[in-house]
mmCIF file of C-alpha atoms in Angstrom:
data_model
loop_
_atom_site.group_PDB
_atom_site.id
_atom_site.type_symbol
_atom_site.label_atom_id
_atom_site.label_comp_id
_atom_site.label_asym_id
_atom_site.label_seq_id
_atom_site.Cartn_x
_atom_site.Cartn_y
_atom_site.Cartn_z
ATOM 1 C CA MET A 1 -13.300 -6.479 6.192
ATOM 2 C CA LEU A 2 -14.869 -3.385 4.653
ATOM 3 C CA ILE A 3 -18.280 -4.542 3.479
ATOM 4 C CA ASP A 4 -21.377 -2.529 2.610
ATOM 5 C CA THR A 5 -25.079 -3.328 2.738
ATOM 6 C CA TYR A 6 -25.012 -4.445 -0.922
ATOM 7 C CA GLY A 7 -22.380 -7.105 -0.241
ATOM 8 C CA ARG A 8 -19.498 -5.285 -1.913
ATOM 9 C CA VAL A 9 -16.127 -5.695 -0.218
ATOM 10 C CA ALA A 10 -13.553 -2.896 -0.471
ATOM 11 C CA THR A 11 -10.025 -4.227 -0.968
ATOM 12 C CA ASP A 12 -8.620 -1.283 -2.978
ATOM 13 C CA LEU A 13 -7.602 1.844 -1.044
ATOM 14 C CA ARG A 14 -6.997 5.181 -2.776
ATOM 15 C CA VAL A 15 -4.955 7.568 -0.608
ATOM 16 C CA SER A 16 -4.781 11.250 -1.520
ATOM 17 C CA LEU A 17 -1.428 12.559 -0.268
ATOM 18 C CA THR A 18 -2.054 16.233 -1.041
ATOM 19 C CA ASP A 19 -4.707 18.468 -2.542
ATOM 20 C CA ARG A 20 -2.051 20.551 -4.320
ATOM 21 C CA CYS A 21 -1.220 20.237 -7.998
ATOM 22 C CA ASN A 22 1.283 21.872 -10.341
ATOM 23 C CA LEU A 23 -1.145 21.816 -13.297
ATOM 24 C CA ARG A 24 -4.458 23.616 -13.726
ATOM 25 C CA CYS A 25 -6.405 21.205 -15.918
ATOM 26 C CA THR A 26 -9.613 22.739 -17.234
ATOM 27 C CA TYR A 27 -11.703 19.738 -16.141
ATOM 28 C CA CYS A 28 -10.419 19.873 -12.564
ATOM 29 C CA MET A 29 -9.788 23.396 -11.291
ATOM 30 C CA PRO A 30 -9.882 27.071 -12.253
ATOM 31 C CA GLU A 31 -6.840 28.800 -13.751
ATOM 32 C CA GLU A 32 -6.098 30.656 -10.526
ATOM 33 C CA GLY A 33 -6.070 27.414 -8.561
ATOM 34 C CA LEU A 34 -7.856 26.659 -5.309
ATOM 35 C CA GLN A 35 -7.466 27.457 -1.641
ATOM 36 C CA TRP A 36 -5.224 24.627 -0.478
ATOM 37 C CA LEU A 37 -5.577 22.846 2.821
ATOM 38 C CA ALA A 38 -3.441 24.256 5.613
ATOM 39 C CA LYS A 39 -0.565 21.950 6.606
ATOM 40 C CA PRO A 40 -2.019 21.123 10.064
ATOM 41 C CA GLU A 41 -5.148 19.812 8.325
ATOM 42 C CA LEU A 42 -3.172 17.316 6.253
ATOM 43 C CA LEU A 43 -2.380 13.877 7.545
ATOM 44 C CA THR A 44 1.243 13.515 8.602
ATOM 45 C CA ASP A 45 3.434 10.825 7.061
ATOM 46 C CA ASP A 46 3.087 8.739 10.227
ATOM 47 C CA GLU A 47 -0.706 9.092 10.176
ATOM 48 C CA ILE A 48 -0.883 8.015 6.532
ATOM 49 C CA VAL A 49 1.258 4.941 7.157
ATOM 50 C CA ARG A 50 -0.762 4.068 10.249
ATOM 51 C CA LEU A 51 -4.055 4.259 8.356
ATOM 52 C CA VAL A 52 -2.661 2.170 5.513
ATOM 53 C CA ARG A 53 -1.424 -0.368 8.071
ATOM 54 C CA ILE A 54 -4.869 -0.544 9.684
ATOM 55 C CA ALA A 55 -6.466 -0.964 6.268
ATOM 56 C CA VAL A 56 -4.089 -3.764 5.294
ATOM 57 C CA THR A 57 -3.805 -5.669 8.575
ATOM 58 C CA GLU A 58 -7.281 -5.122 10.045
ATOM 59 C CA LEU A 59 -9.628 -4.453 7.126
ATOM 60 C CA GLY A 60 -8.548 -6.700 4.255
ATOM 61 C CA VAL A 61 -7.150 -4.083 1.862
ATOM 62 C CA THR A 62 -4.763 -5.657 -0.666
ATOM 63 C CA GLU A 63 -4.081 -2.759 -3.054
ATOM 64 C CA VAL A 64 -3.077 0.824 -2.237
ATOM 65 C CA ARG A 65 -2.995 3.627 -4.818
ATOM 66 C CA PHE A 66 -1.372 6.936 -3.880
ATOM 67 C CA THR A 67 -3.037 9.913 -5.536
ATOM 68 C CA GLY A 68 -3.437 13.674 -5.087
ATOM 69 C CA GLY A 69 -3.712 16.411 -6.151
ATOM 70 C CA GLU A 70 -0.264 15.530 -7.406
ATOM 71 C CA PRO A 71 1.368 12.982 -5.091
ATOM 72 C CA LEU A 72 4.883 13.736 -6.334
ATOM 73 C CA LEU A 73 4.547 17.082 -4.531
ATOM 74 C CA ARG A 74 4.451 15.244 -1.197
ATOM 75 C CA PRO A 75 7.969 15.600 0.328
ATOM 76 C CA GLY A 76 7.787 12.288 2.186
ATOM 77 C CA LEU A 77 6.425 10.219 -0.711
ATOM 78 C CA VAL A 78 9.372 7.838 -1.124
ATOM 79 C CA SER A 79 9.488 7.127 2.603
ATOM 80 C CA ILE A 80 5.717 6.556 2.730
ATOM 81 C CA VAL A 81 5.985 4.053 -0.121
ATOM 82 C CA GLU A 82 8.911 2.273 1.525
ATOM 83 C CA ARG A 83 7.112 1.956 4.869
ATOM 84 C CA CYS A 84 3.915 0.695 3.248
ATOM 85 C CA ALA A 85 5.873 -1.831 1.173
ATOM 86 C CA ALA A 86 7.280 -3.226 4.434
ATOM 87 C CA LEU A 87 3.820 -4.104 5.767
ATOM 88 C CA THR A 88 2.755 -7.705 6.250
ATOM 89 C CA PRO A 89 0.828 -8.754 4.261
ATOM 90 C CA ARG A 90 2.422 -6.548 1.622
ATOM 91 C CA PRO A 91 -0.140 -4.626 -0.439
ATOM 92 C CA LYS A 92 0.279 -3.917 -4.133
ATOM 93 C CA LEU A 93 1.394 -0.284 -4.400
ATOM 94 C CA SER A 94 0.733 2.081 -7.287
ATOM 95 C CA LEU A 95 0.737 5.804 -7.965
ATOM 96 C CA THR A 96 -1.418 8.095 -10.081
ATOM 97 C CA THR A 97 0.533 11.161 -11.220
ATOM 98 C CA ASN A 98 0.636 13.848 -13.873
ATOM 99 C CA GLY A 99 4.212 12.727 -14.574
ATOM 100 C CA ILE A 100 5.929 16.032 -13.813
ATOM 101 C CA GLY A 101 8.904 15.135 -11.645
ATOM 102 C CA LEU A 102 8.629 11.418 -12.386
ATOM 103 C CA GLU A 103 11.826 11.493 -14.438
ATOM 104 C CA ARG A 104 13.897 12.167 -11.313
ATOM 105 C CA THR A 105 11.900 10.017 -8.864
ATOM 106 C CA ALA A 106 10.931 6.867 -10.801
ATOM 107 C CA THR A 107 13.977 4.834 -9.778
ATOM 108 C CA ALA A 108 13.754 5.885 -6.125
ATOM 109 C CA LEU A 109 10.078 4.978 -6.033
ATOM 110 C CA ARG A 110 10.752 1.567 -7.568
ATOM 111 C CA ASP A 111 13.542 0.928 -5.079
ATOM 112 C CA ALA A 112 11.191 1.925 -2.252
ATOM 113 C CA GLY A 113 8.707 -0.716 -3.355
ATOM 114 C CA LEU A 114 6.299 0.978 -5.755
ATOM 115 C CA ASP A 115 4.946 -1.563 -8.242
ATOM 116 C CA ARG A 116 3.579 0.610 -11.060
ATOM 117 C CA VAL A 117 2.271 4.017 -12.114
ATOM 118 C CA ASN A 118 -0.668 5.622 -13.901
ATOM 119 C CA VAL A 119 0.275 8.838 -15.695
ATOM 120 C CA SER A 120 -2.250 11.385 -16.942
ATOM 121 C CA LEU A 121 -1.648 12.600 -20.499
ATOM 122 C CA ASP A 122 -4.542 13.850 -22.595
ATOM 123 C CA THR A 123 -2.794 14.893 -25.797
ATOM 124 C CA LEU A 124 0.279 14.380 -27.961
ATOM 125 C CA ASP A 125 0.277 18.037 -28.985
ATOM 126 C CA ALA A 126 2.325 20.333 -26.747
ATOM 127 C CA GLU A 127 0.180 23.362 -27.591
ATOM 128 C CA VAL A 128 -3.059 21.529 -26.809
ATOM 129 C CA PHE A 129 -1.469 20.311 -23.574
ATOM 130 C CA GLN A 130 -0.739 23.903 -22.595
ATOM 131 C CA ARG A 131 -4.334 24.921 -23.337
ATOM 132 C CA LEU A 132 -5.723 21.993 -21.339
ATOM 133 C CA THR A 133 -3.409 22.254 -18.336
ATOM 134 C CA ARG A 134 -2.491 25.956 -18.490
ATOM 135 C CA ARG A 135 1.133 24.919 -18.075
ATOM 136 C CA LYS A 136 3.982 24.316 -20.533
ATOM 137 C CA ARG A 137 5.126 20.914 -19.212
ATOM 138 C CA HIS A 138 4.308 18.436 -22.001
ATOM 139 C CA ALA A 139 7.934 17.379 -22.508
ATOM 140 C CA ASP A 140 8.340 16.769 -18.761
ATOM 141 C CA VAL A 141 5.436 14.310 -18.805
ATOM 142 C CA LEU A 142 6.859 12.408 -21.780
ATOM 143 C CA ARG A 143 10.230 12.124 -20.038
ATOM 144 C CA GLY A 144 8.514 10.968 -16.860
ATOM 145 C CA LEU A 145 6.684 8.236 -18.735
ATOM 146 C CA ALA A 146 9.891 7.011 -20.326
ATOM 147 C CA ALA A 147 11.648 7.016 -16.937
ATOM 148 C CA ALA A 148 8.854 4.966 -15.369
ATOM 149 C CA ARG A 149 9.088 2.377 -18.131
ATOM 150 C CA THR A 150 12.888 2.209 -17.827
ATOM 151 C CA ALA A 151 12.640 1.841 -14.042
ATOM 152 C CA GLY A 152 10.273 -1.119 -14.425
ATOM 153 C CA LEU A 153 7.152 0.510 -12.966
ATOM 154 C CA THR A 154 5.086 -1.538 -15.366
ATOM 155 C CA PRO A 155 2.585 -1.834 -16.811
ATOM 156 C CA VAL A 156 2.803 1.933 -17.283
ATOM 157 C CA LYS A 157 -0.771 3.070 -17.738
ATOM 158 C CA VAL A 158 -1.667 6.356 -19.408
ATOM 159 C CA ASN A 159 -4.958 8.041 -18.488
ATOM 160 C CA ALA A 160 -6.511 10.358 -21.075
ATOM 161 C CA VAL A 161 -9.622 12.543 -20.904
ATOM 162 C CA LEU A 162 -11.041 13.773 -24.213
ATOM 163 C CA MET A 163 -12.549 17.239 -24.147
ATOM 164 C CA PRO A 164 -14.655 18.953 -26.841
ATOM 165 C CA GLY A 165 -12.770 21.827 -28.402
ATOM 166 C CA PHE A 166 -9.400 20.534 -27.254
ATOM 167 C CA ASN A 167 -8.432 16.965 -28.103
ATOM 168 C CA GLU A 168 -11.640 15.210 -29.163
ATOM 169 C CA GLY A 169 -10.066 13.845 -32.372
ATOM 170 C CA GLU A 170 -6.913 12.365 -30.822
ATOM 171 C CA ALA A 171 -8.144 8.950 -29.700
ATOM 172 C CA PRO A 172 -6.633 6.917 -32.580
ATOM 173 C CA ASP A 173 -3.330 8.827 -32.483
ATOM 174 C CA LEU A 174 -3.049 8.376 -28.721
ATOM 175 C CA LEU A 175 -3.594 4.641 -29.050
ATOM 176 C CA ALA A 176 -1.068 4.290 -31.872
ATOM 177 C CA TRP A 177 1.479 6.168 -29.751
ATOM 178 C CA ALA A 178 0.759 4.040 -26.668
ATOM 179 C CA VAL A 179 1.180 0.817 -28.648
ATOM 180 C CA GLU A 180 4.472 2.090 -30.081
ATOM 181 C CA HIS A 181 5.854 2.916 -26.623
ATOM 182 C CA ASP A 182 4.379 -0.117 -24.827
ATOM 183 C CA TYR A 183 2.069 1.893 -22.566
ATOM 184 C CA GLU A 184 -1.444 0.765 -21.681
ATOM 185 C CA LEU A 185 -3.854 3.541 -22.623
ATOM 186 C CA ARG A 186 -7.078 4.154 -20.727
ATOM 187 C CA PHE A 187 -9.623 6.747 -21.760
ATOM 188 C CA ILE A 188 -11.695 8.245 -18.951
ATOM 189 C CA GLU A 189 -15.010 9.975 -19.523
ATOM 190 C CA GLN A 190 -15.010 13.497 -18.155
ATOM 191 C CA MET A 191 -16.685 13.406 -14.739
ATOM 192 C CA PRO A 192 -18.567 16.074 -12.746
ATOM 193 C CA LEU A 193 -15.677 16.767 -10.376
ATOM 194 C CA ASP A 194 -14.506 20.190 -11.523
ATOM 195 C CA ALA A 195 -14.193 23.001 -9.009
ATOM 196 C CA GLN A 196 -16.049 25.397 -11.301
ATOM 197 C CA HIS A 197 -19.079 23.053 -11.555
ATOM 198 C CA GLY A 198 -19.034 23.644 -15.291
ATOM 199 C CA TRP A 199 -19.493 19.990 -16.293
ATOM 200 C CA LYS A 200 -22.376 19.266 -18.635
ATOM 201 C CA ARG A 201 -23.375 15.860 -19.885
ATOM 202 C CA GLU A 202 -24.575 17.331 -23.156
ATOM 203 C CA GLY A 203 -21.717 17.323 -25.634
ATOM 204 C CA MET A 204 -19.361 15.230 -23.510
ATOM 205 C CA ILE A 205 -17.274 12.647 -25.344
ATOM 206 C CA THR A 206 -18.659 9.280 -24.319
ATOM 207 C CA ALA A 207 -17.228 5.787 -24.261
ATOM 208 C CA GLY A 208 -19.259 5.052 -27.381
ATOM 209 C CA ASP A 209 -17.716 8.012 -29.175
ATOM 210 C CA ILE A 210 -14.220 6.923 -28.172
ATOM 211 C CA LEU A 211 -14.670 3.334 -29.306
ATOM 212 C CA ALA A 212 -16.174 4.412 -32.612
ATOM 213 C CA ALA A 213 -13.157 6.623 -33.261
ATOM 214 C CA LEU A 214 -10.681 3.889 -32.341
ATOM 215 C CA ARG A 215 -12.383 1.380 -34.641
ATOM 216 C CA THR A 216 -11.683 3.615 -37.638
ATOM 217 C CA ARG A 217 -8.046 2.508 -37.341
ATOM 218 C CA PHE A 218 -7.891 -0.546 -35.075
ATOM 219 C CA GLU A 219 -9.595 -3.886 -34.619
ATOM 220 C CA LEU A 220 -10.865 -4.086 -31.040
ATOM 221 C CA THR A 221 -11.815 -7.390 -29.410
ATOM 222 C CA PRO A 222 -13.593 -7.223 -26.026
ATOM 223 C CA GLU A 223 -11.545 -8.775 -23.254
ATOM 224 C CA GLY A 224 -14.717 -9.721 -21.400
ATOM 225 C CA GLN A 225 -16.244 -9.343 -17.964
ATOM 226 C CA GLN A 226 -14.429 -12.347 -16.517
ATOM 227 C CA LYS A 227 -11.079 -10.664 -17.131
ATOM 228 C CA ARG A 228 -12.366 -7.282 -15.969
ATOM 229 C CA GLY A 229 -13.526 -8.307 -12.508
ATOM 230 C CA SER A 230 -13.950 -5.184 -10.358
ATOM 231 C CA ALA A 231 -11.631 -3.017 -12.492
ATOM 232 C CA PRO A 232 -13.173 0.302 -13.581
ATOM 233 C CA ALA A 233 -11.899 -0.017 -17.144
ATOM 234 C CA GLU A 234 -13.523 -2.130 -19.817
ATOM 235 C CA ARG A 235 -10.626 -3.399 -21.911
ATOM 236 C CA TRP A 236 -10.236 -4.339 -25.554
ATOM 237 C CA ILE A 237 -7.449 -6.300 -27.247
ATOM 238 C CA VAL A 238 -5.900 -4.159 -29.991
ATOM 239 C CA ASP A 239 -5.366 -5.768 -33.415
ATOM 240 C CA GLY A 240 -5.213 -9.252 -31.932
ATOM 241 C CA GLY A 241 -2.815 -8.348 -29.096
ATOM 242 C CA PRO A 242 -0.745 -8.187 -27.062
ATOM 243 C CA HIS A 243 -1.648 -4.526 -26.467
ATOM 244 C CA ARG A 244 -4.872 -3.474 -24.799
ATOM 245 C CA VAL A 245 -6.860 -0.278 -24.453
ATOM 246 C CA GLY A 246 -9.310 0.530 -21.683
ATOM 247 C CA VAL A 247 -12.273 2.858 -21.328
ATOM 248 C CA ILE A 248 -13.525 4.017 -17.937
ATOM 249 C CA ALA A 249 -17.120 5.059 -18.561
ATOM 250 C CA SER A 250 -18.073 6.364 -15.125
ATOM 251 C CA VAL A 251 -20.906 8.440 -16.586
ATOM 252 C CA THR A 252 -22.478 6.371 -19.379
ATOM 253 C CA ARG A 253 -21.605 2.832 -18.235
ATOM 254 C CA PRO A 254 -21.245 3.000 -14.443
ATOM 255 C CA PHE A 255 -19.628 0.029 -12.720
ATOM 256 C CA CYS A 256 -20.875 0.689 -9.191
ATOM 257 C CA ARG A 257 -22.145 -2.846 -8.600
ATOM 258 C CA ALA A 258 -18.599 -4.182 -8.814
ATOM 259 C CA CYS A 259 -16.882 -1.335 -6.946
ATOM 260 C CA ASP A 260 -14.227 -2.487 -4.462
ATOM 261 C CA ARG A 261 -12.786 0.915 -3.480
ATOM 262 C CA THR A 262 -12.448 2.939 -0.330
ATOM 263 C CA ARG A 263 -10.919 6.411 -0.414
ATOM 264 C CA LEU A 264 -8.938 8.465 2.052
ATOM 265 C CA THR A 265 -8.623 12.206 1.497
ATOM 266 C CA ALA A 266 -5.464 14.168 2.248
ATOM 267 C CA ASP A 267 -7.039 15.463 5.468
ATOM 268 C CA GLY A 268 -8.039 12.031 6.733
ATOM 269 C CA GLN A 269 -11.657 11.653 5.653
ATOM 270 C CA VAL A 270 -13.111 8.373 4.403
ATOM 271 C CA ARG A 271 -15.062 8.721 1.172
ATOM 272 C CA THR A 272 -17.059 5.762 -0.052
ATOM 273 C CA CYS A 273 -17.257 7.091 -3.630
ATOM 274 C CA LEU A 274 -15.691 9.792 -5.804
ATOM 275 C CA PHE A 275 -19.139 11.363 -6.037
ATOM 276 C CA ALA A 276 -20.039 11.096 -2.361
ATOM 277 C CA THR A 277 -21.168 14.237 -0.560
ATOM 278 C CA GLU A 278 -20.569 12.775 2.903
ATOM 279 C CA GLU A 279 -17.274 12.015 4.619
ATOM 280 C CA SER A 280 -16.270 10.218 7.815
ATOM 281 C CA ASP A 281 -13.451 11.673 9.886
ATOM 282 C CA LEU A 282 -10.542 9.420 10.832
ATOM 283 C CA ARG A 283 -8.008 12.183 11.429
ATOM 284 C CA GLY A 284 -9.902 13.410 14.475
ATOM 285 C CA ALA A 285 -9.927 9.924 15.957
ATOM 286 C CA LEU A 286 -6.203 9.487 15.364
ATOM 287 C CA ARG A 287 -5.354 12.783 17.003
ATOM 288 C CA ALA A 288 -7.684 12.093 19.927
ATOM 289 C CA GLY A 289 -5.661 8.985 20.754
ATOM 290 C CA ALA A 290 -7.969 6.285 19.379
ATOM 291 C CA ASP A 291 -6.480 2.814 19.171
ATOM 292 C CA ASP A 292 -6.345 0.813 15.937
ATOM 293 C CA ALA A 293 -9.490 -1.171 16.722
ATOM 294 C CA THR A 294 -11.504 2.024 17.214
ATOM 295 C CA VAL A 295 -10.231 3.550 13.962
ATOM 296 C CA ALA A 296 -10.974 0.327 12.096
ATOM 297 C CA GLY A 297 -14.489 0.327 13.535
ATOM 298 C CA LEU A 298 -15.113 3.885 12.331
ATOM 299 C CA TRP A 299 -13.891 2.897 8.865
ATOM 300 C CA ARG A 300 -16.168 -0.157 8.776
ATOM 301 C CA THR A 301 -19.146 1.975 9.791
ATOM 302 C CA ALA A 302 -18.395 4.496 7.047
ATOM 303 C CA MET A 303 -18.211 1.811 4.363
ATOM 304 C CA TRP A 304 -21.348 0.049 5.620
ATOM 305 C CA GLY A 305 -23.281 3.161 4.613
ATOM 306 C CA LYS A 306 -22.003 3.200 1.008
ATOM 307 C CA LYS A 307 -24.768 3.942 -1.495
ATOM 308 C CA ALA A 308 -25.759 1.618 -4.310
ATOM 309 C CA GLY A 309 -24.419 3.912 -7.022
ATOM 310 C CA ALA A 310 -22.905 7.277 -7.817
ATOM 311 C CA GLY A 311 -26.276 8.712 -8.849
ATOM 312 C CA ILE A 312 -25.007 10.830 -11.749
ATOM 313 C CA ASP A 313 -28.121 9.953 -13.766
ATOM 314 C CA ASP A 314 -30.437 10.986 -10.932
ATOM 315 C CA PRO A 315 -32.029 14.405 -11.608
ATOM 316 C CA SER A 316 -31.368 15.279 -7.964
ATOM 317 C CA PHE A 317 -27.612 14.564 -8.271
ATOM 318 C CA ILE A 318 -25.516 17.157 -6.470
ATOM 319 C CA GLN A 319 -21.885 17.530 -7.507
ATOM 320 C CA PRO A 320 -19.465 17.074 -4.592
ATOM 321 C CA ASP A 321 -18.150 20.320 -3.141
ATOM 322 C CA ARG A 322 -14.587 19.044 -3.299
ATOM 323 C CA PRO A 323 -12.940 18.928 -6.738
ATOM 324 C CA MET A 324 -11.095 15.854 -7.931
ATOM 325 C CA SER A 325 -7.773 17.380 -6.839
ATOM 326 C CA ALA A 326 -8.899 17.195 -3.214
ATOM 327 C CA ILE A 327 -10.578 13.781 -3.354
ATOM 328 C CA GLY A 328 -8.014 11.700 -5.215
ATOM 329 C CA GLY A 329 -8.582 9.880 -8.496
#
């Protein structure tokens, strides 16, 4: 079991498979990109599967989400999914992706054992997409979403970040589109995880702003805390159902008290929180020949030290040195 001093138990593992990405989203990294990790620093496929196995069989993890960077850039992704799906007990397996390349891999991923996907899409406008991501790939993402739905990787969830000066007025249109295509839309407040450290709370589009905009066109009924559990998204039933929309308000409505996550970076570091500034090295232990019990013990120790909250509202908050592309969403 991965328990901390506040009694929270981590059962949800987020695994970053690579720090690389084929987009350059303004809220994540600079236009010129970042200095990527050298290949020897990355966990191998075998090391990833071993750590997932330890998490599932020794530490009580029941859900595994593969992230990046962009996980579809990982050459061994399908094999990693297949090997993790073969574990006993079998964890629920999902993937967070920008959707580029999903059109050609969705069926293979489903056949390997992937249960569902989250796809990032911030706008319905191809020109705005190009401004936000600095890449002309909007149509690829739409085709990837459709392929995921056809393959049965459902519910297909769409993650959207609203940014002033880009897409701040699109919330109602995005929800209408998601309802039409049977996707579950989730808005995410912009978080201080950009490589340029340009995030400012002043002027950010908050959960309150998003909900106010949605209510100009839709009737929203709160789903309630009992349904939410430890999920990061507060959800609302849209126009009486069956569709739902979620808002992840990491900045203005933090959900740290219910957090059940543990995170593994692409180079084998345990992070207890997206906003953590400390990491615990598991890669070194693996490569030094540590047995499973020793690795599990290191992981338990790391999670025992998890802080009460992310601390974004603390005046002394220091943004993590690693951008979101290196930590995993």
